[in-house]
Structures are given as structure tokens and as C-alpha cells.
Amino acid sequence: MTSLWGQVFLWICLFTLIWGICQTEAANIDEICKHSDSCERCLSTHLECAWCTDKEFQAGYRCLSRSLLLQYNCSETDIYENQPVLDLLQDKPLKDYETSDQAVQVSPQRAYLKLVKGNTQRIKLSYRTARNNPLDLYVLMDLTWTMRDDKETLEELGAQLSQTLKNLTGNYRLGFGSFADKPTLPMILPQNKENPCALERAKCEPTYGYRHQLSLTDDIPAFTSAVANSKITGNLDNLEGGLDALMQVIVCPKEIGWKEQARKVVILVTDGFMHLAGDGLLAGIIERNDKQCHLNSAGEYTGSLEYDYPSLEEIYRELLRRKINVIFAVTKEVVSSYRELSALMKEISYVDILSADSSNILELIKKSYESLIKRTQFADNSPDFIDMVYYTDCGGQFPTLQKRNFCNNVSLGKKIYFYVDVTLKKYPDNKVYTHKIRVEETSLSEYMDLDVELQRPCPCQEIPNPEDEVGRFQCQNQGYMYCGMCNCDEGWTGTFCTCPKDGTNVTSNEALLQKCRQPLTEKTTSPLVCSNHGDCDCGNCLCDLGYTGPFCECRECIDCDEKLADCFCGQCVCKYGWSGTRCNCDGDTDACLGPTGEICSQRGNCDCGVCQCEEPFLGTFCEIDPEKDNKLCQFYEPCVTCLIEQKQGINTCDNLSDICSSLDRQEHFTYSFVHELDSEQDQCLVRVVNKHGIQCDSYFVYQVIDHSNFLTIQAVDCEPVDYVALFGFISGFTLLIGLLLIFLILWCIRAKDAREYAKFLKETEQSWVREENPIYRDPVGRYEVPKALSVKYDENPFAS
């Protein structure tokens, strides 16, 4: 029974505590809200602040918590409050790819958000890489002269390529294209235009910029045939037109055959670097790349001599926009350059080393594809007035949520959660309050659409009535009440229309409020009116009880004695001759004056004769710095060094009396040498080189009593090593160890012999014939007839 009442008492105490905390929090919210004098400022001050528009409302403040407004009889229909909303409009579960339906890799797919200014809404976004997701792989190959053996290798690996892709996903398609360079000087020699391989004493196809050979297809023999039918060409310089070709692969989705829901990958195979934007000027091509498709019916790039090479930035933007990943399969001679390029677009690119004859291309495709699907990253198109921040633990890779929008090394089939914090920072200047934001995976056509509505700043529906007597009375008959705020007549302004307009540009309530905001710098002011501790009355702050200052920025002083101190912004400023936090100590700082001649080592304040140290300093005189040397240790070190040298007979200090005395040279330090120091005291280290040239570490402690300095020194005599004695000791110790080992071995031998002899004696005693050798065995068998036979048949078979 006692236990039951104890539990009841415990629950009552817990309930009381929670109720008290809630009441305190509600009181704090009301304190924050009450000084807001307009509906918009009220709702922006705190999420729990609400505004009352009821004309009959008699309480002094219209901006309070909803519960307090209702308690003060504000009509519920006249209360405007913040109402953030989050609704999921489409939330299909994640699933793998199926032939009859598309995969779902992002959830939810659509949500509705109603944002309140300054408030943050959090959306939980789920992502999982779908198994068997469609893959569109386009092989873009450099077919200049040095790549002829690579082409042959790719042709031979056609069947194996099919099996490699089948192991990655059962739903794949292949495409093929080739590139060389712009067919003009200085990329080629005009005289070798028809046969750019003439310098190699071989015959090859005329140079072309880019040629689309095969659209994406699941017909593997067609891919092998396209590679086999492609022709080697050549160019003059060691740079290729790969960016020209890559741009056409990106911007010609119809010709290439990209599928919207597939993971789109281009593998660019080359052994050289590429021309960049601006290199076209060498050939007189000045037209900027227009990022449009220029493929004719034969798949030839017709803009090669018309448009300059694209820039890396243009390639990157188009890859992002069209959700295409690129794998650079390059030889080791140029891999470092391509890795620098890939670092600029790391979320959608991958680089690996291609062998000299491309024999490792299958392994490279497998490795790079797995790397791509193990990475996920999200981005959005939110406007500048809406802030979106991503947090994730990457499926348990981190112990806590990290501020990041991407994850690496994500296991296939592993569900990853992203938490997206959406915050309305300010209202848009164009006053458009509905927006659509897309949060999308950067390398897939997977996204979440957000229908965002911004809560309008106090959407008042009341019809204004300038002649309403009650409304005019509340505005001092110099304006009328509208939505809980006074609309002032001409010539008046202020919260309650009590302030006449003057010739100093103070013609609006906002201008008056600006005069009640504390300046922070020459150009900025605090956003708080009267520091949120008072009301603004015609440009002047009327402070709450306990606050003072022109902007109510200071607390009132409580413990200041007017005879001893002046109050300045909540702090007691002591008058001459007094000190301390309460200014009740006389101004004598002699007790805080350390041996160095500094008050509290210039690291604290002297409060009634005691040093109050600043962080992180310690000690009677704030001389101890946890991260640096002790100031007093450094001060005493010359004296202690001289005393140790004098004790050891070095006598190098001629001015010992000057060094070991106070700064005014009137008091000599008192010192003593001991064998051991008190371990509880803070010890100072001093290093002295003795007469033998050996550096010795000694320790000392100090005490300051009534400005008298006492030093206790533990001097260590570091004698040189006596090599003769050391050799003798080592020799003796070695001899002793050797004798012990010999004795131990002899003891073990004797013990073994004793055991063997004892065993021999025992076997001798147990032998059948005592005179025989114990290991002798008689070859003649002997049997003895029993003297009496048993008459029992079961014991004697011869019994009758």
C-alpha cells in the first residue's frame, strides 16, 4: 500500500513539474509577443504569437499567445495566427523495376507546404536504388589513328559486353558513336584531307567531327556490327573534338534514343585530351556553340565547322539538366587531366584508366557503373527567399545526421533517408505567394514536387469603417481601428495615432519604430523595437519594469550603492577608490600585485584583494596558463638556475643577489633545497647544464606570503656515467645469470636421473623371478592343474 501511494506521489510531482515548465514557456512566449504593434510583426515574432482584430478587445496588448487572447475575451473568429501545413499528396512506396510498371526510387513524390515566415518545416525524403533499373549505355569512341587497336578489341568483346551488362541489370540498351576532330587547318593538313593517315603510310577515312553510328538498342549483334563497320580516321594535333561529340550526344535525345526513366550513361573512350571552348578560333571559327542538335539523317555532325567547341560549364549544365552521367575511360598518360575535369562535375562523372588496347573496358564499365549507382545526390530549384537544407546519416554511415545532400557507397537496395528543412526567409518582392519547387536526384529522373504556399502577412478580411465610433475612440479620434491596427488621419501617425507628423521625415509609424531600434553599426539597426523590452511611443521607448536605456537595452542595476558606484547599462561602475563587482571594496590592489609587478598578471581583475581570473587562467595571481608557461615559473627561473649552479660549484652567476630579489631590490628570495617536492603543488621545471656538460631537469615550487617569496628547490645531480663500473656491473650480472642457468640445468639432469633410477628399482621388484633380468621373458609356457575341480557344470565343462 505504501508503494502504491509512493507511485501516486511521484506521478503528481512529475505532472506538477511538467505543468510548471509549460506555464513558464507560455509566459516567456507572451513576453516575446506583446510588444509587436502590428499583425505582420506579431506573426513574424514567434510561431506561437497570434493577433487579435476584435474591436471590443480591451487588453493592453493585441499580440499574445492564442490561449491568452481567448482568456482575455478576444473572439476566436478574430484571431489571426500562424498555421504551417505539411500534407503528402502522393506517396507511392519504393519499388524495383518491373516490366509492366516503372520503378519508384524517391518517396514521397508530391507534397503540399504552407510556409510561415521564419518557421522551418521538415520533410522526410526516402531514396532507394531500384534493382534491374533500365540502363542506356552509349559508347562514344575516339577513332583517330592511335585508337585502331582499341576499336578491334571492342569489336571482339561484343558478346562478353552483353554478359557484363546483364550481370548489372537485365534491362539495358547499347548505342555507339565515334569522333575525331574538326576537319580543317590546323586540326588537319589540307593536303591530307582525304587521307589524314598518309603520314603513317596508311589509308583511312577522311576526318570528321562526330558520327552517330547506332541508336540505343537491345540488339547486341547490331552493336557489334556498328563497331566493326566504323572506320579509323586521323587528325594532326594530339587534342580531339570529344566535347563537340559529347554535346551532340547530350542534346540529341530523339536521335540517340534516350529513355526518360533509364539511367543514362555515356562512356567516352580516348587516349588524348580534348579541345576546349575558344580553340575554334585557331581555325577561324568564332560562333559560340549553340547547344542545339545538328545531326543529319546519316548521323553526321553538320555544325563542326560552324560552331566552336563547347565549354566545360556548358557540358556540365546540359548533363545535369538532362540527367546523363559520363564515364571517362582514358589512358594513364592523360588520366590526371581528366580527373581534374571530373572533379568539377563529380556528382555525374567518373574517371578510370583504360589499358593501351582497351582490353579492360568490360571491367571498367562494371566498376564505373557500380560506382555511379552507389552515389546519390539531391538538388532543388528553390527561389532565393526560401532556404532548403538537407540532413542525412547516409543509411547509418554516420552516428548522427550530417548537413549534406549526397551519400557515397550506398548499398544496392539500401534505403536512405534525407531530411529537408524548408524555411521562408522573407516574402517575395513580387508578392507571389504560390510556388512550385522540385527536389530531384541529380542523375535520375526521380523527384519530389513541392506545392508551396506562403502564408500571407495577415490576410485581413475586415471591411474598413472610418466612421465607427468605437474604432475611432481606440485610436484617440485621430484615426480608426482596422484589423486591430490604427489607420491614422492625415497629420497623425504612431501605434495609436498619438504622434503628430513633423518636418523630420517621420511621417509613418514604421519611421517612428525605426527610431526605437538600437543602432548596431553605421548602416544597420536591431530588428527589435525597444530591444523587445518596452513600447515605442512616438519614437521614444517606454521600458518595461527592470529595464532602462534609450532603447531599453539595459537591465537596471540591483546591487549598486549610489555612494560607491554609478549604474551604467546594468553594470556597477565603481567610483574612485572603490572596486569589486558591487563596488564595496576599497581601491587598494596591493594584495593582487604579484612578484612580476603586474596586478593579477594582467589576466584578471582585483576584487576586494582577490584576483578574479579571466578564462582560462588560474592561480593566486592568474599566472597559470593551461596552454602556455607559468608566468611566475618564468619569473623565478633565472634565480633558481643560479642557485642550482652555485650549489653544484659552477658559480657562473656574478649578480646572484640582484637576480634573486624582488623588483624593487629590497627583499631577497628565501630558498631551500629538498630531496622530494610535495606532489600536490604545481611544480616548475628548470633545466641546467652542469659542470660535466649534462643537461639536468630540476623542479621547484614557489609561495608568495605577504609579498615575501619562498622557493623550494629539488636539485638533481646528474653525474656522468661511470663506464668502468657499468661494465663491471654488466659483467657480474651476466656471470651470475650464467651460473644460475648452469645450476638449473644440472639440477634438471640430476632430477631426471633420479626418476629413471626409481623406475628401474620398481620394475625390478615386480619381476617374476627376482634373480632374472626384468626385461627377460621365458619362451616355455607353464600350466598348473587345479587341485580341486568344481562340480558345477557352468564352471567346469568336465563335471558329470
XYZ file of C-alpha atoms in Angstrom, residues 36 44 54 66 79 236 258 269 286 291 306 366 382 395 408 455 464 537 614 630:
20
model
C 4.599 43.722 -31.534
C 6.814 37.140 -37.560
C -11.616 42.230 -32.291
C -3.807 32.233 -28.678
C -7.694 35.753 -34.078
C 47.081 16.401 -86.875
C 17.433 8.128 -74.638
C 36.850 6.251 -74.685
C 34.109 32.270 -83.841
C 23.876 23.647 -77.583
C 30.296 26.360 -87.944
C 31.259 -2.694 -64.459
C 14.048 26.829 -54.738
C 21.834 4.839 -44.056
C 28.530 7.742 -51.286
C 1.192 32.362 -45.521
C -12.712 49.252 -43.163
C 5.822 55.873 -28.105
C 39.683 35.537 -16.899
C 53.507 29.729 -15.960
